[in-house]
PDB file of C-alpha atoms in Angstrom:
ATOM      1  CA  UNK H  38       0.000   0.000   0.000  1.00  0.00           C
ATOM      2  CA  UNK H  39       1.393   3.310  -0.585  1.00  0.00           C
ATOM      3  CA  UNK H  40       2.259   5.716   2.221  1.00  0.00           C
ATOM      4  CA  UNK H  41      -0.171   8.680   2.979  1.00  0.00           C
ATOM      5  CA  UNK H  42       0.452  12.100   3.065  1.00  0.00           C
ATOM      6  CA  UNK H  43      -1.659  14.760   4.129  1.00  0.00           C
ATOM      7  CA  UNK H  44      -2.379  16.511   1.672  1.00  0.00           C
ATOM      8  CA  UNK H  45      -3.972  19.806   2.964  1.00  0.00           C
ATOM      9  CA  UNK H  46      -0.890  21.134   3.855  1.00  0.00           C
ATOM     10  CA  UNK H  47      -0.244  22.040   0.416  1.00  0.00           C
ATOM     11  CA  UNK H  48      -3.729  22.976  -0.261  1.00  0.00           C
ATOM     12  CA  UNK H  49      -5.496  26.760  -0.164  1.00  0.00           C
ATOM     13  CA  UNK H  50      -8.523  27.223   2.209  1.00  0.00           C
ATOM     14  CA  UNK H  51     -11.443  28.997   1.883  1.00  0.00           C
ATOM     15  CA  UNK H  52     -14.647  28.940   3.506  1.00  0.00           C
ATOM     16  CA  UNK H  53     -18.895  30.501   3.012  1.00  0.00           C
ATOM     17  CA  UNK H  54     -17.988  32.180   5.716  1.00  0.00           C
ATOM     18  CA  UNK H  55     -15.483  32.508   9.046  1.00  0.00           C
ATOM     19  CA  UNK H  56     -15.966  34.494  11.952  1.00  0.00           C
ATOM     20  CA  UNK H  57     -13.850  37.825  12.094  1.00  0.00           C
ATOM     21  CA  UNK H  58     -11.656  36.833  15.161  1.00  0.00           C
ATOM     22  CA  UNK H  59     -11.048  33.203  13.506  1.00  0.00           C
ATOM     23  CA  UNK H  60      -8.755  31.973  11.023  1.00  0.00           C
ATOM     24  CA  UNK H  61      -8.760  29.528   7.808  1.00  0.00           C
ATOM     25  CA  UNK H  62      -5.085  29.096   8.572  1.00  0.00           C
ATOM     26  CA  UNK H  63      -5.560  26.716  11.605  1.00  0.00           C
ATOM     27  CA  UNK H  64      -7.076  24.037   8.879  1.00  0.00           C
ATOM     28  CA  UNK H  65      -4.040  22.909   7.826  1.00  0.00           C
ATOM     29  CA  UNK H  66      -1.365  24.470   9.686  1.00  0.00           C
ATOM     30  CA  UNK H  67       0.456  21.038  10.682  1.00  0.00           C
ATOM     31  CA  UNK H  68      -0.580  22.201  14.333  1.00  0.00           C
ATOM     32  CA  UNK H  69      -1.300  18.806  16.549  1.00  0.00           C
ATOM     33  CA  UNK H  70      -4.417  20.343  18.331  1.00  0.00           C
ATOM     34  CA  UNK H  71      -4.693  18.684  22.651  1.00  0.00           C
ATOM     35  CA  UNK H  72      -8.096  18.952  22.740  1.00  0.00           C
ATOM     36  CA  UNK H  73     -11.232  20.367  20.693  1.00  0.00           C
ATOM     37  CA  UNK H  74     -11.263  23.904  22.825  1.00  0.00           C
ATOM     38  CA  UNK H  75      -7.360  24.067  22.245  1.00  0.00           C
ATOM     39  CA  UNK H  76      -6.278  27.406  21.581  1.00  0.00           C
ATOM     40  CA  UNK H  77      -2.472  27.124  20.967  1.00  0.00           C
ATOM     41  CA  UNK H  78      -3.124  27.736  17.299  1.00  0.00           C
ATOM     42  CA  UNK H  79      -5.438  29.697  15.050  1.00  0.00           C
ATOM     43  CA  UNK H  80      -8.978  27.809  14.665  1.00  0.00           C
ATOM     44  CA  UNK H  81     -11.558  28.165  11.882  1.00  0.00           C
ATOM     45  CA  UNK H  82     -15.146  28.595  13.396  1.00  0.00           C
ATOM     46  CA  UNK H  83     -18.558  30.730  11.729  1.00  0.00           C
ATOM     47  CA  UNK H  84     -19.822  31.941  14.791  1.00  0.00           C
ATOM     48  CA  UNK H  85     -23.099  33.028  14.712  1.00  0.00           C
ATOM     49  CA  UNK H  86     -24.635  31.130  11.916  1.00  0.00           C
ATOM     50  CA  UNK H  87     -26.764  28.503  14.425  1.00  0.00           C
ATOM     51  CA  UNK H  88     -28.357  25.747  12.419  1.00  0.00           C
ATOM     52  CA  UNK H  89     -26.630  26.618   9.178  1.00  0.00           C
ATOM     53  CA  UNK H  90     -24.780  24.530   6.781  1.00  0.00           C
ATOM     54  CA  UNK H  91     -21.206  25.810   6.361  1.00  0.00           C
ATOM     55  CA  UNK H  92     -18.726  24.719   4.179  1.00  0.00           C
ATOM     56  CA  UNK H  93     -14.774  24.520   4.016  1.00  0.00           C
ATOM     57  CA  UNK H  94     -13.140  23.786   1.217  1.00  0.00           C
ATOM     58  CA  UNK H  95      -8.868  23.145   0.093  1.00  0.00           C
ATOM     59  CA  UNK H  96      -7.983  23.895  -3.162  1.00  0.00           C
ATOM     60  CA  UNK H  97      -4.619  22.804  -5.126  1.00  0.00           C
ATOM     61  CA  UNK H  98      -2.769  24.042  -8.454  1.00  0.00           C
ATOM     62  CA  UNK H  99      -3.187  20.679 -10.086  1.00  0.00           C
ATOM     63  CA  UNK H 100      -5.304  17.110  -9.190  1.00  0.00           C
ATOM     64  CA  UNK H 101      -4.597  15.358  -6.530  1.00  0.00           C
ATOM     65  CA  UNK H 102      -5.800  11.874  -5.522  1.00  0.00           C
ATOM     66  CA  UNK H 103      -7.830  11.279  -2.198  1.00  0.00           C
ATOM     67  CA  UNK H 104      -9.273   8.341  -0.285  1.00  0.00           C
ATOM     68  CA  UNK H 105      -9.581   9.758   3.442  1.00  0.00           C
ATOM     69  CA  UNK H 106     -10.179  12.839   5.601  1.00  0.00           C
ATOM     70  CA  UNK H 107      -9.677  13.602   9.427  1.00  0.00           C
ATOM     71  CA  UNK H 108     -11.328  16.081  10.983  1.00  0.00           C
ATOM     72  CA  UNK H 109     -10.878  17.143  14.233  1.00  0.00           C
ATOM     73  CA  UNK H 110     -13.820  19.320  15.417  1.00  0.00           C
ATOM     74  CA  UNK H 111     -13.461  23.044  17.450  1.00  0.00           C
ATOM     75  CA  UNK H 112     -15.742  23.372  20.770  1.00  0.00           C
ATOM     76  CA  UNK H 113     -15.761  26.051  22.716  1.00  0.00           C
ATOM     77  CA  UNK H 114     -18.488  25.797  25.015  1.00  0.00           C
ATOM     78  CA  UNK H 115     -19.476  29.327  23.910  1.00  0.00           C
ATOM     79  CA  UNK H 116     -21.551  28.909  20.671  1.00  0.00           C
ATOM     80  CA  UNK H 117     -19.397  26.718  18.843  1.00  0.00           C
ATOM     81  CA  UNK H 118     -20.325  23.143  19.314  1.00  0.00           C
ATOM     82  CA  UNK H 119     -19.865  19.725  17.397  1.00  0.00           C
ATOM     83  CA  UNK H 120     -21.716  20.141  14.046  1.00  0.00           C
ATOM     84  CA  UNK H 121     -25.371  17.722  13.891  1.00  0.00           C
ATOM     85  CA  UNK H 122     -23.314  16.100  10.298  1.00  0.00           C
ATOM     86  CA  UNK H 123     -21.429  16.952   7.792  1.00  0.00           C
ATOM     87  CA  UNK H 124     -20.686  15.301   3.925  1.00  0.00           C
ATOM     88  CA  UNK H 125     -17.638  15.443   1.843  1.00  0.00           C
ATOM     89  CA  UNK H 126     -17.330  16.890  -1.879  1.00  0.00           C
ATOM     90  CA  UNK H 127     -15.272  17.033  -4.362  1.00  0.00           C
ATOM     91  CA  UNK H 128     -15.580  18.761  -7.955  1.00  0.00           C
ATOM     92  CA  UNK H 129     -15.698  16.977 -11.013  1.00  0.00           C
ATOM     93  CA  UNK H 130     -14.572  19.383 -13.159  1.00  0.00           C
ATOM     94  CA  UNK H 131     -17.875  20.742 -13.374  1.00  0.00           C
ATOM     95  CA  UNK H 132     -20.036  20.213 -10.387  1.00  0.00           C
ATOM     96  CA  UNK H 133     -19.764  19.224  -6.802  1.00  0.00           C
ATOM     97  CA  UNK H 134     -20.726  15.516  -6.466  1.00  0.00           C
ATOM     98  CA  UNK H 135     -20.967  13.123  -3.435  1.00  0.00           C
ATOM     99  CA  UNK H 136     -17.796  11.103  -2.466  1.00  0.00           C
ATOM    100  CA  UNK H 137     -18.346   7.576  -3.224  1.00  0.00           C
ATOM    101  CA  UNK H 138     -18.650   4.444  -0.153  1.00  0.00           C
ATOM    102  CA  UNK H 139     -18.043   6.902   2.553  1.00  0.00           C
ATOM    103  CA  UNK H 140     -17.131   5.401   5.916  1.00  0.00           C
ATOM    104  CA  UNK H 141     -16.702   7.483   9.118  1.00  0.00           C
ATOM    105  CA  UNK H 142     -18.686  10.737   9.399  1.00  0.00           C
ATOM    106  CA  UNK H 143     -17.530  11.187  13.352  1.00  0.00           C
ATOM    107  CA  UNK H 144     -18.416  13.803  15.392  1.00  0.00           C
ATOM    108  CA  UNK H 145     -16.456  12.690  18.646  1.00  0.00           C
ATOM    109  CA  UNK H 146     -14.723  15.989  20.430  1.00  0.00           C
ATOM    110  CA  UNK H 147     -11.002  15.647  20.804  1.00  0.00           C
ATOM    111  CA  UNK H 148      -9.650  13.804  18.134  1.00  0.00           C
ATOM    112  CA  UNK H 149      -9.699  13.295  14.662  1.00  0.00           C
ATOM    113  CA  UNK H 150     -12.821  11.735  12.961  1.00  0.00           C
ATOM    114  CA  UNK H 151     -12.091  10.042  10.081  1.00  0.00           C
ATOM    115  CA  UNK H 152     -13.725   8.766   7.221  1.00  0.00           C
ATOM    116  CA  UNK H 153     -12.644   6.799   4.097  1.00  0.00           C
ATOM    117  CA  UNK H 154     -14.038   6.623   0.811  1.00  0.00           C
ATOM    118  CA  UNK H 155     -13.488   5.623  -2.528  1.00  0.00           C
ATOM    119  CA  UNK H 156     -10.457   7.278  -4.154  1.00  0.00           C
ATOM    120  CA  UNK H 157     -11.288  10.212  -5.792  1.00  0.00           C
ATOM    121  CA  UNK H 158      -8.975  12.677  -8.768  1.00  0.00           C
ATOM    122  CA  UNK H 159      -9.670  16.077  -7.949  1.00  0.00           C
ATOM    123  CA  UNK H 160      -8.239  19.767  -7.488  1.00  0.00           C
ATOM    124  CA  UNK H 161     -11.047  20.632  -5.232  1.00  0.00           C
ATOM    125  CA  UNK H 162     -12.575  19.234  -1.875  1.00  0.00           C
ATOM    126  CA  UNK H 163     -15.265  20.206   0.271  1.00  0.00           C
ATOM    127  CA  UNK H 164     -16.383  19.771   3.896  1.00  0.00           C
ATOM    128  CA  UNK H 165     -20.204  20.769   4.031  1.00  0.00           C
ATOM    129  CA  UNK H 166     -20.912  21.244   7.664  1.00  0.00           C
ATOM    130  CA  UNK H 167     -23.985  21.166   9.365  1.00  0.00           C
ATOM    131  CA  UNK H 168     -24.555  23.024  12.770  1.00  0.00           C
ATOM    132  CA  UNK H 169     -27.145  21.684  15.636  1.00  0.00           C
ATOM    133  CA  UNK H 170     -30.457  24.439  16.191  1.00  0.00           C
ATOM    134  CA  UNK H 171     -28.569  26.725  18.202  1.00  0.00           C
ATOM    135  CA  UNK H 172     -24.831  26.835  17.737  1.00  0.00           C
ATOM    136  CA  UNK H 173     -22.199  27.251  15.061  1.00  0.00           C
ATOM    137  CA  UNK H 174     -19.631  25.145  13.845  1.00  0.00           C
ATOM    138  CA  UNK H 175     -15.976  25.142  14.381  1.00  0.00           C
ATOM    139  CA  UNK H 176     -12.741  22.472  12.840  1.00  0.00           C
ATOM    140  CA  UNK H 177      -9.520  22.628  14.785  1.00  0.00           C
ATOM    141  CA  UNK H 178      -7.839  20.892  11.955  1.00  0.00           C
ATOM    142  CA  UNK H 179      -8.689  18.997   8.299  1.00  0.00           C
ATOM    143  CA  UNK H 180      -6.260  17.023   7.237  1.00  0.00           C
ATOM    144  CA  UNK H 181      -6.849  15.302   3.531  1.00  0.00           C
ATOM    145  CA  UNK H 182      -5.258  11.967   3.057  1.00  0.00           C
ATOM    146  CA  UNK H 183      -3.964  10.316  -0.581  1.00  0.00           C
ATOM    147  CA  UNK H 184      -1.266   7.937  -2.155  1.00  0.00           C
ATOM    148  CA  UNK H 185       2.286  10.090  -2.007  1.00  0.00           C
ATOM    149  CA  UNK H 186       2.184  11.535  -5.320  1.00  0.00           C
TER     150      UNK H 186
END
């Protein structure tokens, strides 16, 4: 089996939206978060957009190929909770679609959630997150998994 790499780390972030005093840079800043209300490290979070779904999304200068995804979810016990779900995206080359065989989906605080799925060729990847009725969603870190180029 090949070895993984995460590929986020090369990857540009952007987001529908992130609260003023939080950062897109936290997604994949190689920072090893301690727990989900750690605050050693800039977090992303879209405080105060209760109920919404939010998305996150890496983009890179050419295709990579992915088969996995850790997240590991913000909480701050101040509006930002664990999200009610979330999917995974990725475009291709004209349209968002649905990853295929997806595995995972966790919402556990402190640690990364993972979920496989089949491997997909893309430039583009999306987290679409889903917030419970009265809080907002927050991700410590996204990492995005693939064979080493």
């Amino acid at each position: 089996m090949p070895e993984q790499v995460d590929l986020a780390l090369s990857a540009t972030a952007s987001a529908s939206y992130v609260s003023p005093w939080e950062s897109l840079t936290g997604l994949n800043d190689g920072y090893e978060p301690l727990h989900s209300a750690d605050r050693g490290h800039p977090v992303y979070g879209n405080w105060d957009n209760p109920g919404t779904t939010q998305w996150v999304q890496y983009d890179w200068n050419e295709n990579v190929t992915i088969d996995r995804v850790d997240v590991y979810w913000f909480d701050d016990d101040a509006g930002i909770d664990l999200p009610a779900s979330y999917s995974v995206q990725y475009w291709n080359g004209s349209a968002w679609a649905e990853i295929g065989n997806a595995s995972g989906y966790g919402l556990l605080p402190d640690r990364y959630n993972t979920t496989i799925f089949t491997p997909v060729t893309t430039n583009r990847i999306r987290l679409n997150v889903k917030a419970k009725v009265d809080f907002s969603t927050g991700i410590q870190s996204w990492r995005v998994y693939g064979p080493q180029q």
